Amino acid sequence: MVEYFKTKEQPFIIEIIDEKFDNISTMLTDNAAVYGSSLTSIISGLPANGDLDIAVSHIEFIELCTNFANSSKWKQISGNII
């Protein structure tokens, strides 16, 4: 059986995402995954337009919410306060 490992073939993707989304990579938990139309655009060589979605386990959810709540660059506009 062949085993495949995830690699970052284009390390500049994180830099582009951080620039557009106010250093979001510093707030993500260790096992968080990002996806969305911005990421698709960057991979396609287009400008980073669109949204960025975050998938995280229920175990790391509170940590992720706390990271965003403690950041002065991100403010909550709707929903419950963690």
mmCIF file with all atom_site columns, C-alpha atoms in Angstrom:
data_model
loop_
_atom_site.group_PDB
_atom_site.id
_atom_site.type_symbol
_atom_site.label_atom_id
_atom_site.label_alt_id
_atom_site.label_comp_id
_atom_site.label_asym_id
_atom_site.label_entity_id
_atom_site.label_seq_id
_atom_site.pdbx_PDB_ins_code
_atom_site.Cartn_x
_atom_site.Cartn_y
_atom_site.Cartn_z
_atom_site.occupancy
_atom_site.B_iso_or_equiv
_atom_site.pdbx_formal_charge
_atom_site.auth_seq_id
_atom_site.auth_comp_id
_atom_site.auth_asym_id
_atom_site.auth_atom_id
_atom_site.pdbx_PDB_model_num
ATOM 1  C CA . MET A 1 1  ? 0.000   0.000  0.000  1.00 0.00 ? 1  MET A CA 1
ATOM 2  C CA . VAL A 1 2  ? 1.313   3.430  -0.917 1.00 0.00 ? 2  VAL A CA 1
ATOM 3  C CA . GLU A 1 3  ? 1.184   6.082  1.778  1.00 0.00 ? 3  GLU A CA 1
ATOM 4  C CA . TYR A 1 4  ? 0.812   9.729  0.786  1.00 0.00 ? 4  TYR A CA 1
ATOM 5  C CA . PHE A 1 5  ? 1.869   12.637 2.940  1.00 0.00 ? 5  PHE A CA 1
ATOM 6  C CA . LYS A 1 6  ? 0.455   16.146 2.748  1.00 0.00 ? 6  LYS A CA 1
ATOM 7  C CA . THR A 1 7  ? 3.029   18.659 1.587  1.00 0.00 ? 7  THR A CA 1
ATOM 8  C CA . LYS A 1 8  ? 2.978   22.366 0.938  1.00 0.00 ? 8  LYS A CA 1
ATOM 9  C CA . GLU A 1 9  ? 3.917   22.624 -2.703 1.00 0.00 ? 9  GLU A CA 1
ATOM 10 C CA . GLN A 1 10 ? 3.319   26.368 -2.770 1.00 0.00 ? 10 GLN A CA 1
ATOM 11 C CA . PRO A 1 11 ? 4.413   27.904 0.552  1.00 0.00 ? 11 PRO A CA 1
ATOM 12 C CA . PHE A 1 12 ? 3.442   31.367 -0.677 1.00 0.00 ? 12 PHE A CA 1
ATOM 13 C CA . ILE A 1 13 ? -0.226  30.426 -0.226 1.00 0.00 ? 13 ILE A CA 1
ATOM 14 C CA . ILE A 1 14 ? -0.010  31.001 3.533  1.00 0.00 ? 14 ILE A CA 1
ATOM 15 C CA . GLU A 1 15 ? 1.586   34.413 2.999  1.00 0.00 ? 15 GLU A CA 1
ATOM 16 C CA . ILE A 1 16 ? -1.194  35.465 0.615  1.00 0.00 ? 16 ILE A CA 1
ATOM 17 C CA . ILE A 1 17 ? -3.903  34.224 2.994  1.00 0.00 ? 17 ILE A CA 1
ATOM 18 C CA . ASP A 1 18 ? -2.273  36.001 5.947  1.00 0.00 ? 18 ASP A CA 1
ATOM 19 C CA . GLU A 1 19 ? -2.099  39.237 3.970  1.00 0.00 ? 19 GLU A CA 1
ATOM 20 C CA . LYS A 1 20 ? -5.766  39.110 2.958  1.00 0.00 ? 20 LYS A CA 1
ATOM 21 C CA . PHE A 1 21 ? -7.126  37.741 6.256  1.00 0.00 ? 21 PHE A CA 1
ATOM 22 C CA . ASP A 1 22 ? -5.051  39.645 8.860  1.00 0.00 ? 22 ASP A CA 1
ATOM 23 C CA . ASN A 1 23 ? -2.514  36.954 9.841  1.00 0.00 ? 23 ASN A CA 1
ATOM 24 C CA . ILE A 1 24 ? -5.143  34.275 10.313 1.00 0.00 ? 24 ILE A CA 1
ATOM 25 C CA . SER A 1 25 ? -2.551  31.477 10.337 1.00 0.00 ? 25 SER A CA 1
ATOM 26 C CA . THR A 1 26 ? -1.286  32.660 13.730 1.00 0.00 ? 26 THR A CA 1
ATOM 27 C CA . MET A 1 27 ? -4.730  32.067 15.249 1.00 0.00 ? 27 MET A CA 1
ATOM 28 C CA . LEU A 1 28 ? -5.436  28.625 13.823 1.00 0.00 ? 28 LEU A CA 1
ATOM 29 C CA . THR A 1 29 ? -5.105  25.550 15.997 1.00 0.00 ? 29 THR A CA 1
ATOM 30 C CA . ASP A 1 30 ? -2.609  22.814 15.145 1.00 0.00 ? 30 ASP A CA 1
ATOM 31 C CA . ASN A 1 31 ? -5.127  20.593 13.366 1.00 0.00 ? 31 ASN A CA 1
ATOM 32 C CA . ALA A 1 32 ? -7.322  23.247 11.744 1.00 0.00 ? 32 ALA A CA 1
ATOM 33 C CA . ALA A 1 33 ? -7.900  22.995 8.012  1.00 0.00 ? 33 ALA A CA 1
ATOM 34 C CA . VAL A 1 34 ? -8.715  25.934 5.759  1.00 0.00 ? 34 VAL A CA 1
ATOM 35 C CA . TYR A 1 35 ? -10.654 25.829 2.514  1.00 0.00 ? 35 TYR A CA 1
ATOM 36 C CA . GLY A 1 36 ? -12.869 28.105 0.454  1.00 0.00 ? 36 GLY A CA 1
ATOM 37 C CA . SER A 1 37 ? -13.004 30.170 -2.691 1.00 0.00 ? 37 SER A CA 1
ATOM 38 C CA . SER A 1 38 ? -10.001 32.332 -1.725 1.00 0.00 ? 38 SER A CA 1
ATOM 39 C CA . LEU A 1 39 ? -7.803  29.274 -1.430 1.00 0.00 ? 39 LEU A CA 1
ATOM 40 C CA . THR A 1 40 ? -9.103  27.921 -4.740 1.00 0.00 ? 40 THR A CA 1
ATOM 41 C CA . SER A 1 41 ? -8.356  31.259 -6.420 1.00 0.00 ? 41 SER A CA 1
ATOM 42 C CA . ILE A 1 42 ? -4.789  31.359 -5.071 1.00 0.00 ? 42 ILE A CA 1
ATOM 43 C CA . ILE A 1 43 ? -4.058  27.799 -6.192 1.00 0.00 ? 43 ILE A CA 1
ATOM 44 C CA . SER A 1 44 ? -5.404  28.705 -9.643 1.00 0.00 ? 44 SER A CA 1
ATOM 45 C CA . GLY A 1 45 ? -3.068  31.693 -9.830 1.00 0.00 ? 45 GLY A CA 1
ATOM 46 C CA . LEU A 1 46 ? -5.861  34.243 -9.458 1.00 0.00 ? 46 LEU A CA 1
ATOM 47 C CA . PRO A 1 47 ? -6.232  37.050 -6.885 1.00 0.00 ? 47 PRO A CA 1
ATOM 48 C CA . ALA A 1 48 ? -7.418  35.914 -3.451 1.00 0.00 ? 48 ALA A CA 1
ATOM 49 C CA . ASN A 1 49 ? -11.093 36.798 -3.821 1.00 0.00 ? 49 ASN A CA 1
ATOM 50 C CA . GLY A 1 50 ? -13.856 35.204 -1.814 1.00 0.00 ? 50 GLY A CA 1
ATOM 51 C CA . ASP A 1 51 ? -14.090 33.649 1.603  1.00 0.00 ? 51 ASP A CA 1
ATOM 52 C CA . LEU A 1 52 ? -11.974 31.376 3.736  1.00 0.00 ? 52 LEU A CA 1
ATOM 53 C CA . ASP A 1 53 ? -13.586 28.573 5.710  1.00 0.00 ? 53 ASP A CA 1
ATOM 54 C CA . ILE A 1 54 ? -12.091 26.823 8.731  1.00 0.00 ? 54 ILE A CA 1
ATOM 55 C CA . ALA A 1 55 ? -12.700 23.223 9.762  1.00 0.00 ? 55 ALA A CA 1
ATOM 56 C CA . VAL A 1 56 ? -11.662 22.237 13.267 1.00 0.00 ? 56 VAL A CA 1
ATOM 57 C CA . SER A 1 57 ? -12.462 19.376 15.619 1.00 0.00 ? 57 SER A CA 1
ATOM 58 C CA . HIS A 1 58 ? -14.835 19.883 18.518 1.00 0.00 ? 58 HIS A CA 1
ATOM 59 C CA . ILE A 1 59 ? -11.846 19.412 20.826 1.00 0.00 ? 59 ILE A CA 1
ATOM 60 C CA . GLU A 1 60 ? -10.058 22.492 19.423 1.00 0.00 ? 60 GLU A CA 1
ATOM 61 C CA . PHE A 1 61 ? -13.155 24.622 18.778 1.00 0.00 ? 61 PHE A CA 1
ATOM 62 C CA . ILE A 1 62 ? -13.042 26.650 22.015 1.00 0.00 ? 62 ILE A CA 1
ATOM 63 C CA . GLU A 1 63 ? -9.302  27.269 21.574 1.00 0.00 ? 63 GLU A CA 1
ATOM 64 C CA . LEU A 1 64 ? -9.920  28.571 18.042 1.00 0.00 ? 64 LEU A CA 1
ATOM 65 C CA . CYS A 1 65 ? -12.770 30.829 19.180 1.00 0.00 ? 65 CYS A CA 1
ATOM 66 C CA . THR A 1 66 ? -10.627 32.164 22.030 1.00 0.00 ? 66 THR A CA 1
ATOM 67 C CA . ASN A 1 67 ? -7.785  32.956 19.628 1.00 0.00 ? 67 ASN A CA 1
ATOM 68 C CA . PHE A 1 68 ? -10.122 35.041 17.474 1.00 0.00 ? 68 PHE A CA 1
ATOM 69 C CA . ALA A 1 69 ? -11.832 36.668 20.471 1.00 0.00 ? 69 ALA A CA 1
ATOM 70 C CA . ASN A 1 70 ? -8.463  37.790 21.868 1.00 0.00 ? 70 ASN A CA 1
ATOM 71 C CA . SER A 1 71 ? -7.308  39.316 18.588 1.00 0.00 ? 71 SER A CA 1
ATOM 72 C CA . SER A 1 72 ? -7.747  43.044 18.086 1.00 0.00 ? 72 SER A CA 1
ATOM 73 C CA . LYS A 1 73 ? -7.934  42.521 14.307 1.00 0.00 ? 73 LYS A CA 1
ATOM 74 C CA . TRP A 1 74 ? -11.044 40.344 14.450 1.00 0.00 ? 74 TRP A CA 1
ATOM 75 C CA . LYS A 1 75 ? -14.322 41.383 16.023 1.00 0.00 ? 75 LYS A CA 1
ATOM 76 C CA . GLN A 1 76 ? -17.516 39.466 16.430 1.00 0.00 ? 76 GLN A CA 1
ATOM 77 C CA . ILE A 1 77 ? -20.416 40.868 14.428 1.00 0.00 ? 77 ILE A CA 1
ATOM 78 C CA . SER A 1 78 ? -23.116 38.306 15.193 1.00 0.00 ? 78 SER A CA 1
ATOM 79 C CA . GLY A 1 79 ? -23.715 35.110 17.087 1.00 0.00 ? 79 GLY A CA 1
ATOM 80 C CA . ASN A 1 80 ? -22.927 33.994 20.593 1.00 0.00 ? 80 ASN A CA 1
ATOM 81 C CA . ILE A 1 81 ? -19.944 35.203 22.585 1.00 0.00 ? 81 ILE A CA 1
ATOM 82 C CA . ILE A 1 82 ? -17.497 32.493 23.624 1.00 0.00 ? 82 ILE A CA 1
#
